mmCIF file of C-alpha atoms and ligand atoms in Angstrom:
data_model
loop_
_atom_site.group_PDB
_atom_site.id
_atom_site.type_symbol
_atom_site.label_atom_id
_atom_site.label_comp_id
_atom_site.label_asym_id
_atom_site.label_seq_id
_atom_site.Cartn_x
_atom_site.Cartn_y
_atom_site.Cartn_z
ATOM 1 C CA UNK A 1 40.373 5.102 -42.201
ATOM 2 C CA UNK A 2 40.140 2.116 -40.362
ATOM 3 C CA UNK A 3 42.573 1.348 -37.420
ATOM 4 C CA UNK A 4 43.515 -2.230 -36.948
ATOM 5 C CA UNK A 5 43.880 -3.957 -33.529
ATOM 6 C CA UNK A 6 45.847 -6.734 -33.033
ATOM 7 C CA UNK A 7 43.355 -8.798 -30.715
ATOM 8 C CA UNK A 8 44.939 -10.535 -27.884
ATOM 9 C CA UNK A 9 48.426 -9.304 -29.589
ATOM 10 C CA UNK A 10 48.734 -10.879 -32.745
ATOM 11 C CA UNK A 11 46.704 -14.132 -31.314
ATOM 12 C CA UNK A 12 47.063 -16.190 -34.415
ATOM 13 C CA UNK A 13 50.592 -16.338 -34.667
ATOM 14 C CA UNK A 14 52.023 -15.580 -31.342
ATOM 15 C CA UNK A 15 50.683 -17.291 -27.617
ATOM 16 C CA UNK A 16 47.699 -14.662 -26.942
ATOM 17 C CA UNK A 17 48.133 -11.822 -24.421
ATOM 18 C CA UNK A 18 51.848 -12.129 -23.867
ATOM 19 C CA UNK A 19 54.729 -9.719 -24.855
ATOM 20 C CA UNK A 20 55.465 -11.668 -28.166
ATOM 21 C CA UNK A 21 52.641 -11.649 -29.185
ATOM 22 C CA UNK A 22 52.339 -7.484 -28.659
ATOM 23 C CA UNK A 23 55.533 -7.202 -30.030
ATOM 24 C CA UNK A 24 54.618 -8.611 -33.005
ATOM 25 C CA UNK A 25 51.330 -6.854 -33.568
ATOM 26 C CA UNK A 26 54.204 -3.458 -33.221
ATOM 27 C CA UNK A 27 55.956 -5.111 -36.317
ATOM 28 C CA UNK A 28 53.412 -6.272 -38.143
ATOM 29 C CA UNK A 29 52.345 -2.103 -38.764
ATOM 30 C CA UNK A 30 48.713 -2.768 -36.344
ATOM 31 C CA UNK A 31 47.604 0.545 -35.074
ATOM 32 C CA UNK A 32 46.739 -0.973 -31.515
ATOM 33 C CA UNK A 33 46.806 -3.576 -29.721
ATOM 34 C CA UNK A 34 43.539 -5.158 -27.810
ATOM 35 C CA UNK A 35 44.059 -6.880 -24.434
ATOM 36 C CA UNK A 36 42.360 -8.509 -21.582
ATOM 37 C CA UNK A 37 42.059 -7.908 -17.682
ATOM 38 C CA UNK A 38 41.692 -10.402 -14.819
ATOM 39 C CA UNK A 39 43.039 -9.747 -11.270
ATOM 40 C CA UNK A 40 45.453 -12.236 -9.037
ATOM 41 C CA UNK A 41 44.403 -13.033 -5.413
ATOM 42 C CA UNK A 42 46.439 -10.132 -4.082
ATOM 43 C CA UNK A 43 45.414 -7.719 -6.347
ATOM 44 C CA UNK A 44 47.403 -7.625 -9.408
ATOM 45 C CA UNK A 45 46.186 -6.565 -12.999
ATOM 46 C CA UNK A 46 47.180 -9.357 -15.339
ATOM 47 C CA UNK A 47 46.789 -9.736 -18.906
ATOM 48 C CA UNK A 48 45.022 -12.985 -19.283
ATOM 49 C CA UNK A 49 41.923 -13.864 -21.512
ATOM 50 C CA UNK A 50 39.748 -16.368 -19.426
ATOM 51 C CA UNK A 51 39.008 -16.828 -16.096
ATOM 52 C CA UNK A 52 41.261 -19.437 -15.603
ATOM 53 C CA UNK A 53 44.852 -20.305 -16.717
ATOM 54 C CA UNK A 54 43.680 -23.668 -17.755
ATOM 55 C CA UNK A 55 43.442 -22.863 -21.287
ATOM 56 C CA UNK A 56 46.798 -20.921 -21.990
ATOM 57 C CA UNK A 57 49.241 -21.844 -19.575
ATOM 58 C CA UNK A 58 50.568 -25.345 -18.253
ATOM 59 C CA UNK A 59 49.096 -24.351 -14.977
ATOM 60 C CA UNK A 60 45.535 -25.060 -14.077
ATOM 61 C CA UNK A 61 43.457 -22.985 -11.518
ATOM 62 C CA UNK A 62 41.451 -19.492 -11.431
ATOM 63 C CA UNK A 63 43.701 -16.765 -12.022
ATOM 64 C CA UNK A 64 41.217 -15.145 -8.889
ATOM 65 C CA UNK A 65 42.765 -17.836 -6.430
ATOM 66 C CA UNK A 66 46.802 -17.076 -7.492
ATOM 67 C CA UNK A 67 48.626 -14.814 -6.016
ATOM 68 C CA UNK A 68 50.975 -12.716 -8.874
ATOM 69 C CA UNK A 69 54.112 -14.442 -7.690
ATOM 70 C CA UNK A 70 52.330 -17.900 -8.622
ATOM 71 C CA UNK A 71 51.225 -17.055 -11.377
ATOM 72 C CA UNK A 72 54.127 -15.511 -13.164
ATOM 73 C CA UNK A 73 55.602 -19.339 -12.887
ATOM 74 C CA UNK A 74 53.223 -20.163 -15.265
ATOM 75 C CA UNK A 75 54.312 -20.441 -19.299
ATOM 76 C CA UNK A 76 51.489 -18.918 -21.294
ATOM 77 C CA UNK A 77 53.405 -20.116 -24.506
ATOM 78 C CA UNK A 78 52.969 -23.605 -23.045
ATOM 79 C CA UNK A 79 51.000 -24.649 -25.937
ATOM 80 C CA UNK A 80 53.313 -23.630 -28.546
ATOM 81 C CA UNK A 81 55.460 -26.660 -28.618
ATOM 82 C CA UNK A 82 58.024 -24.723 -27.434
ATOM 83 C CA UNK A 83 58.225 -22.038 -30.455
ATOM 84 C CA UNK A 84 58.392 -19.411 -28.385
ATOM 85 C CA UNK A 85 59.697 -19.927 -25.199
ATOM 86 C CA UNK A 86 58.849 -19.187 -21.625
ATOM 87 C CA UNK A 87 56.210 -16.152 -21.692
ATOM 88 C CA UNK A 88 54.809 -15.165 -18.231
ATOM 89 C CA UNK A 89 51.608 -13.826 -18.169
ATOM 90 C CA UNK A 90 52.364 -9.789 -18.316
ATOM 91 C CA UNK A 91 51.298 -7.400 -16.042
ATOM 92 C CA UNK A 92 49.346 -4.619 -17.278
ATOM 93 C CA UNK A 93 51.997 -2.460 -15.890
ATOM 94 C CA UNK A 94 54.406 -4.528 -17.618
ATOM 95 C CA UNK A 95 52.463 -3.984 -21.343
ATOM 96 C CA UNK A 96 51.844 -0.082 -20.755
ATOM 97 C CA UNK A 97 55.155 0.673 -19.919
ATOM 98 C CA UNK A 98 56.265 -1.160 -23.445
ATOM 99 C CA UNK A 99 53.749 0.699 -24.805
ATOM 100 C CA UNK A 100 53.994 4.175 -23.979
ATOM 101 C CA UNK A 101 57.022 5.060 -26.216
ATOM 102 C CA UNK A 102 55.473 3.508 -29.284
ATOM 103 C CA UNK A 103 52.657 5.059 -31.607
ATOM 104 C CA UNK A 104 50.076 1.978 -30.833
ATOM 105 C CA UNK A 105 46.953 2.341 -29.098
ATOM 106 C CA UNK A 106 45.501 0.017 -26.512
ATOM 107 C CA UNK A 107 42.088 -1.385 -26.033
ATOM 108 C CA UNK A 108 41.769 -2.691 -22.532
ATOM 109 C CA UNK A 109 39.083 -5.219 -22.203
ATOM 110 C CA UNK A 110 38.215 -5.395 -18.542
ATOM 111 C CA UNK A 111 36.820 -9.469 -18.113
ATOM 112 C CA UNK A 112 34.855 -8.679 -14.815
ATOM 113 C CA UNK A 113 31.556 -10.341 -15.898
ATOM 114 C CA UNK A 114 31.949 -13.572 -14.438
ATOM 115 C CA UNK A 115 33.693 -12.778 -11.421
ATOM 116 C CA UNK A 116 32.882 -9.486 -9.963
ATOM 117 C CA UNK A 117 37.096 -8.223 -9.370
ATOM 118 C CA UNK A 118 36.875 -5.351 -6.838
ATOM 119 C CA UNK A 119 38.641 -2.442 -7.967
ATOM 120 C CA UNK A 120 39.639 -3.894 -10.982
ATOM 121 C CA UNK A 121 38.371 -0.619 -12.640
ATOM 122 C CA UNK A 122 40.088 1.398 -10.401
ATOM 123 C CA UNK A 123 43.476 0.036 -10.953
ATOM 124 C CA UNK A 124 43.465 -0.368 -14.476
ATOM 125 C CA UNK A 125 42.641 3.397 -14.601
ATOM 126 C CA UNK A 126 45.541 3.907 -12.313
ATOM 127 C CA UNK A 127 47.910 2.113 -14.658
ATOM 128 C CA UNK A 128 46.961 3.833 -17.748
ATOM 129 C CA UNK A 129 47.465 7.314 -15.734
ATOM 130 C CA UNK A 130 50.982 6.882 -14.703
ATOM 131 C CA UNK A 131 51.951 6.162 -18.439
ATOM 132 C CA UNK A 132 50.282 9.094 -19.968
ATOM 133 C CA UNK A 133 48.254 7.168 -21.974
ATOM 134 C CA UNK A 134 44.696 8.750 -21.702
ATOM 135 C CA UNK A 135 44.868 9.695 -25.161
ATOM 136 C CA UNK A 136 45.608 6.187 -26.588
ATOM 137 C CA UNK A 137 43.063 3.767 -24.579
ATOM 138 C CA UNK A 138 39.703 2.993 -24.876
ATOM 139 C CA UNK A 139 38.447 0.870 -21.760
ATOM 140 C CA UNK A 140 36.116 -2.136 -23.063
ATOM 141 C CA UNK A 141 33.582 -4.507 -21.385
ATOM 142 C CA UNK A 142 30.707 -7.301 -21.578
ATOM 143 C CA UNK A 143 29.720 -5.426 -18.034
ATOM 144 C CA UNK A 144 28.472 -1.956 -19.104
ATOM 145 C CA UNK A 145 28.088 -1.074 -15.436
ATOM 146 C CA UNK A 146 32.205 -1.382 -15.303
ATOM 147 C CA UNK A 147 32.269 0.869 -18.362
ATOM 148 C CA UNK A 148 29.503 3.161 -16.572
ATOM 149 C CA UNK A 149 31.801 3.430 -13.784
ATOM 150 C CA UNK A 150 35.360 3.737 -15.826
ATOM 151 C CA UNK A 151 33.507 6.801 -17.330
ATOM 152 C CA UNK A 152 32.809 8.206 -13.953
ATOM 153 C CA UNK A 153 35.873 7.878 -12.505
ATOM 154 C CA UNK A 154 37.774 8.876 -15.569
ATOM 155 C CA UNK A 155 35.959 10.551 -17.825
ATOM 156 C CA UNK A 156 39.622 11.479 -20.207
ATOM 157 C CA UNK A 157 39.268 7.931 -20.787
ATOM 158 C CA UNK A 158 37.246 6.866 -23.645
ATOM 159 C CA UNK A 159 34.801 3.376 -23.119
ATOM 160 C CA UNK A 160 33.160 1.580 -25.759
ATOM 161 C CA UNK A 161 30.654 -1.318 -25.122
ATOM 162 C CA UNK A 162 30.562 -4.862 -25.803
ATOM 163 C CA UNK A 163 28.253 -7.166 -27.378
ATOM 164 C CA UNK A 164 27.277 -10.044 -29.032
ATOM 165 C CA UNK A 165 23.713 -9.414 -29.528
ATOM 166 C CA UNK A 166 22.085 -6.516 -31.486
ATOM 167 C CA UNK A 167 21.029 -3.925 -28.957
ATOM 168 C CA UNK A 168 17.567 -1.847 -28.865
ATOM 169 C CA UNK A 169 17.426 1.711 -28.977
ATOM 170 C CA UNK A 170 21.423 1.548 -29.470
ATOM 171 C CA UNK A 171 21.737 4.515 -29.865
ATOM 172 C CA UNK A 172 19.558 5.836 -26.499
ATOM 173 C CA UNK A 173 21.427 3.202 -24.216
ATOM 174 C CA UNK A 174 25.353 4.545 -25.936
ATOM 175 C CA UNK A 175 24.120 8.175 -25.131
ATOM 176 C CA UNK A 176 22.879 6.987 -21.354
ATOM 177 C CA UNK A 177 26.023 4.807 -20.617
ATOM 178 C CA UNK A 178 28.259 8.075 -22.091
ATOM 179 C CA UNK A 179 30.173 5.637 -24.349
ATOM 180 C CA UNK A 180 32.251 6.736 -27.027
ATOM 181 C CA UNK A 181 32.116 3.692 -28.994
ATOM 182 C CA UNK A 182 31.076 0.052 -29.620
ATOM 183 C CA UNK A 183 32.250 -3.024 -29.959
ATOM 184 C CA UNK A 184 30.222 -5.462 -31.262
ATOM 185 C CA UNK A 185 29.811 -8.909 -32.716
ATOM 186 C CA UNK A 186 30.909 -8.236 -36.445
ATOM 187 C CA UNK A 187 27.840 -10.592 -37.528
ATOM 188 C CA UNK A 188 25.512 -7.670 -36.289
ATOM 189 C CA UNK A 189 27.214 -5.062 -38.317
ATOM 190 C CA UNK A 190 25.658 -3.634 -41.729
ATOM 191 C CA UNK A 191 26.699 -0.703 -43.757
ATOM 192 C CA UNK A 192 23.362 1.465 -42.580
ATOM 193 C CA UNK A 193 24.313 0.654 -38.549
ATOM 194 C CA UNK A 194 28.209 2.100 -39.098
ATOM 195 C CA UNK A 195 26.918 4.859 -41.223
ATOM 196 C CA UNK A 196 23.984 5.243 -38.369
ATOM 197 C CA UNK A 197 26.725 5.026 -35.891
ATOM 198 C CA UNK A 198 29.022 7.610 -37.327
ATOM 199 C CA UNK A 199 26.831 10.131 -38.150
ATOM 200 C CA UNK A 200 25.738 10.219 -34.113
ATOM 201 C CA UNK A 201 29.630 10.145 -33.445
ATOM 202 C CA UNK A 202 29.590 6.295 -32.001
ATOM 203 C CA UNK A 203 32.455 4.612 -33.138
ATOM 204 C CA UNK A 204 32.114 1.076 -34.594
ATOM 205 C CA UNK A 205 34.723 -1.116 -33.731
ATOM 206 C CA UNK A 206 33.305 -4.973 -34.612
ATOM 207 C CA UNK A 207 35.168 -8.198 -33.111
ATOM 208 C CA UNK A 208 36.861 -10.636 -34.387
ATOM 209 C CA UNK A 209 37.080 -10.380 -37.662
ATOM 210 C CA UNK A 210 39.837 -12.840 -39.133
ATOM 211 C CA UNK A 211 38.043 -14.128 -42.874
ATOM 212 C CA UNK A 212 39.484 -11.999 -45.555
ATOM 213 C CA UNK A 213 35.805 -11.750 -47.032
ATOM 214 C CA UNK A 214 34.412 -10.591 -43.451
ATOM 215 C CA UNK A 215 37.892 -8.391 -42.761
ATOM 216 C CA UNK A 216 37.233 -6.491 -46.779
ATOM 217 C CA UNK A 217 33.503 -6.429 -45.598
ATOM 218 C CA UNK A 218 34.156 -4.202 -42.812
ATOM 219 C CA UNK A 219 36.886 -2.127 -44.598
ATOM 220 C CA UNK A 220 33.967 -1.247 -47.164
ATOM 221 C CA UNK A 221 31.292 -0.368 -44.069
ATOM 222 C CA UNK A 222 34.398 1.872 -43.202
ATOM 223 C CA UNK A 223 34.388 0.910 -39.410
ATOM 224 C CA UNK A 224 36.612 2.773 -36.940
ATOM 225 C CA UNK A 225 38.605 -0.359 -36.583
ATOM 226 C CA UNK A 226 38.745 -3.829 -36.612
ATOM 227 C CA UNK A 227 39.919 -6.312 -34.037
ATOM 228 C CA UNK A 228 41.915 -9.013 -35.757
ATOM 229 C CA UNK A 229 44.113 -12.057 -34.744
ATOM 230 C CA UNK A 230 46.261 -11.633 -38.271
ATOM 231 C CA UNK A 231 47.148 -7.677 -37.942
ATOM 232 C CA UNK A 232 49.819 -8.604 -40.747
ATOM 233 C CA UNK A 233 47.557 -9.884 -43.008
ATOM 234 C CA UNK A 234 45.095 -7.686 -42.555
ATOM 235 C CA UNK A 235 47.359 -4.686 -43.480
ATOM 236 C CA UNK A 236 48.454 -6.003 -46.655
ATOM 237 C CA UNK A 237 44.210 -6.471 -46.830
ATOM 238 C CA UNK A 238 43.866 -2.903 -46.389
ATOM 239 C CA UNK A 239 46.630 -1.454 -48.195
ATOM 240 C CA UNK A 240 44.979 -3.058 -51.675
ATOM 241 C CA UNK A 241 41.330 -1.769 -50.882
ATOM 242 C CA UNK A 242 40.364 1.556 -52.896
HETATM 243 O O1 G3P B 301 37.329 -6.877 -27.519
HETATM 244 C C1 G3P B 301 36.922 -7.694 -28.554
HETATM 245 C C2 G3P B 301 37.033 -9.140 -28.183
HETATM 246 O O2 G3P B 301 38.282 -9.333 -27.613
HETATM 247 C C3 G3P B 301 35.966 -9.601 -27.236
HETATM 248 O O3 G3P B 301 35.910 -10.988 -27.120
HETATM 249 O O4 G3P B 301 36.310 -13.112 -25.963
HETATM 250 O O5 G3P B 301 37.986 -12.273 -27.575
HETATM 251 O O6 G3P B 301 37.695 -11.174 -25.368
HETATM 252 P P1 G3P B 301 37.036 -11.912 -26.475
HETATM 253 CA CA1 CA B 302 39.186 -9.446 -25.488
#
């Protein structure tokens, strides 16, 4: 059966990465949420797609060169014309602690491939141990030498690799990096790579798949999951495929 992730919380309704737009993906029925990881000047694990706040928020700046208390100022609803408020940008702690008493499961992208966050791994490891939640994460990343060292550090915790690419030899380079899953580029997914996939154990999980053809497509290839901005539409999706 496969799981649906709300990507970014449910990003095409609700202001990405913030507690509304988790909450919602809760509602809508999703079976996970999917989330991304930057870190503040002093440290902090925040829940912010890009590098910068420039994008989602009515600040401007690198998340890198705020501390947490700055940053929290910051509306990352800003471009909602007001629909939903004043939504600070969470901290991880913030979404795992709303997390832990429901039945989702999170996918923590860690966005360390542009800037290189020290310890990032470290902490977001130490987050999802005080809530339990070894059993419901899968750490993600761009950087497989962050997932190489997630796996090392915490082995309970499963990692899956991104890409956007096809990969050679995938199935060689899952098997060296210890990866559970991946997470790829739904354009390089066909029905004889998830079947490939599952029969070595790898579980498929292809990004972002929002086009009812492309989401039906992958319910057919019978993927592990999908990553979707709509989880509510893509539930009614998958409650009317055989
Ligand atoms: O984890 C899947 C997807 O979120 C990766 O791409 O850019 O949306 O973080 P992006
Ligand atoms: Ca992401």
């Amino acid at each position: 059966m496969t799981h649906i992730f709300a990507h970014r919380g449910a990003a095409g309704t609700h202001p990405e990465n913030t507690m509304a737009a988790f909450e919602e993906a809760l509602k809508a029925g999703a079976d996970g949420i999917e989330l991304d990881v930057q870190l503040t000047k002093d440290g902090e694990p925040v829940v912010i797609h890009d590098e910068t706040v420039d994008r989602t928020t009515d600040g401007s700046g690198w998340v890198r060169d705020m501390t947490y208390r700055e940053l929290r100022k910051l509306n990352a609803a800003a471009k909602w014309n007001g629909r939903y408020g004043h939504c600070p940008i969470p901290h991880l702690e913030e979404v795992l602690a709303w997390l832990a008493p429901t039945p989702l499961m999170v996918n923590i992208e860690l966005k360390n491939s542009l800037v290189a966050y020290e310890r990032l791994e470290q902490k977001a490891i130490a987050v999802v141990h005080r809530y339990g939640l070894e059993n419901r994460t899968i750490f993600s990343s761009f950087n497989h030498n962050s997932m190489r060292l997630c796996r090392q550090l915490a082995p309970e915790i499963e990692t899956a690799l991104l890409y956007m690419e096809p990969l050679y030899d995938p199935w060689t380079y899952v098997r060296a990096m210890k990866a559970e899953g991946v997470h790829p580029y739904y354009r390089t997914v066909t029905a004889a790579f998830v079947m490939d996939a599952q029969r070595r154990g790898v579980a498929v999980r292809p990004f972002t798949v929002n086009k009812p053809k492309t989401v039906k497509t992958m319910f057919a290839y019978k993927v592990d999951a999908i990553f979707t901005d709509d989880p509510r539409q893509a539930k009614e999706w998958k409650e009317k495929t055989p």
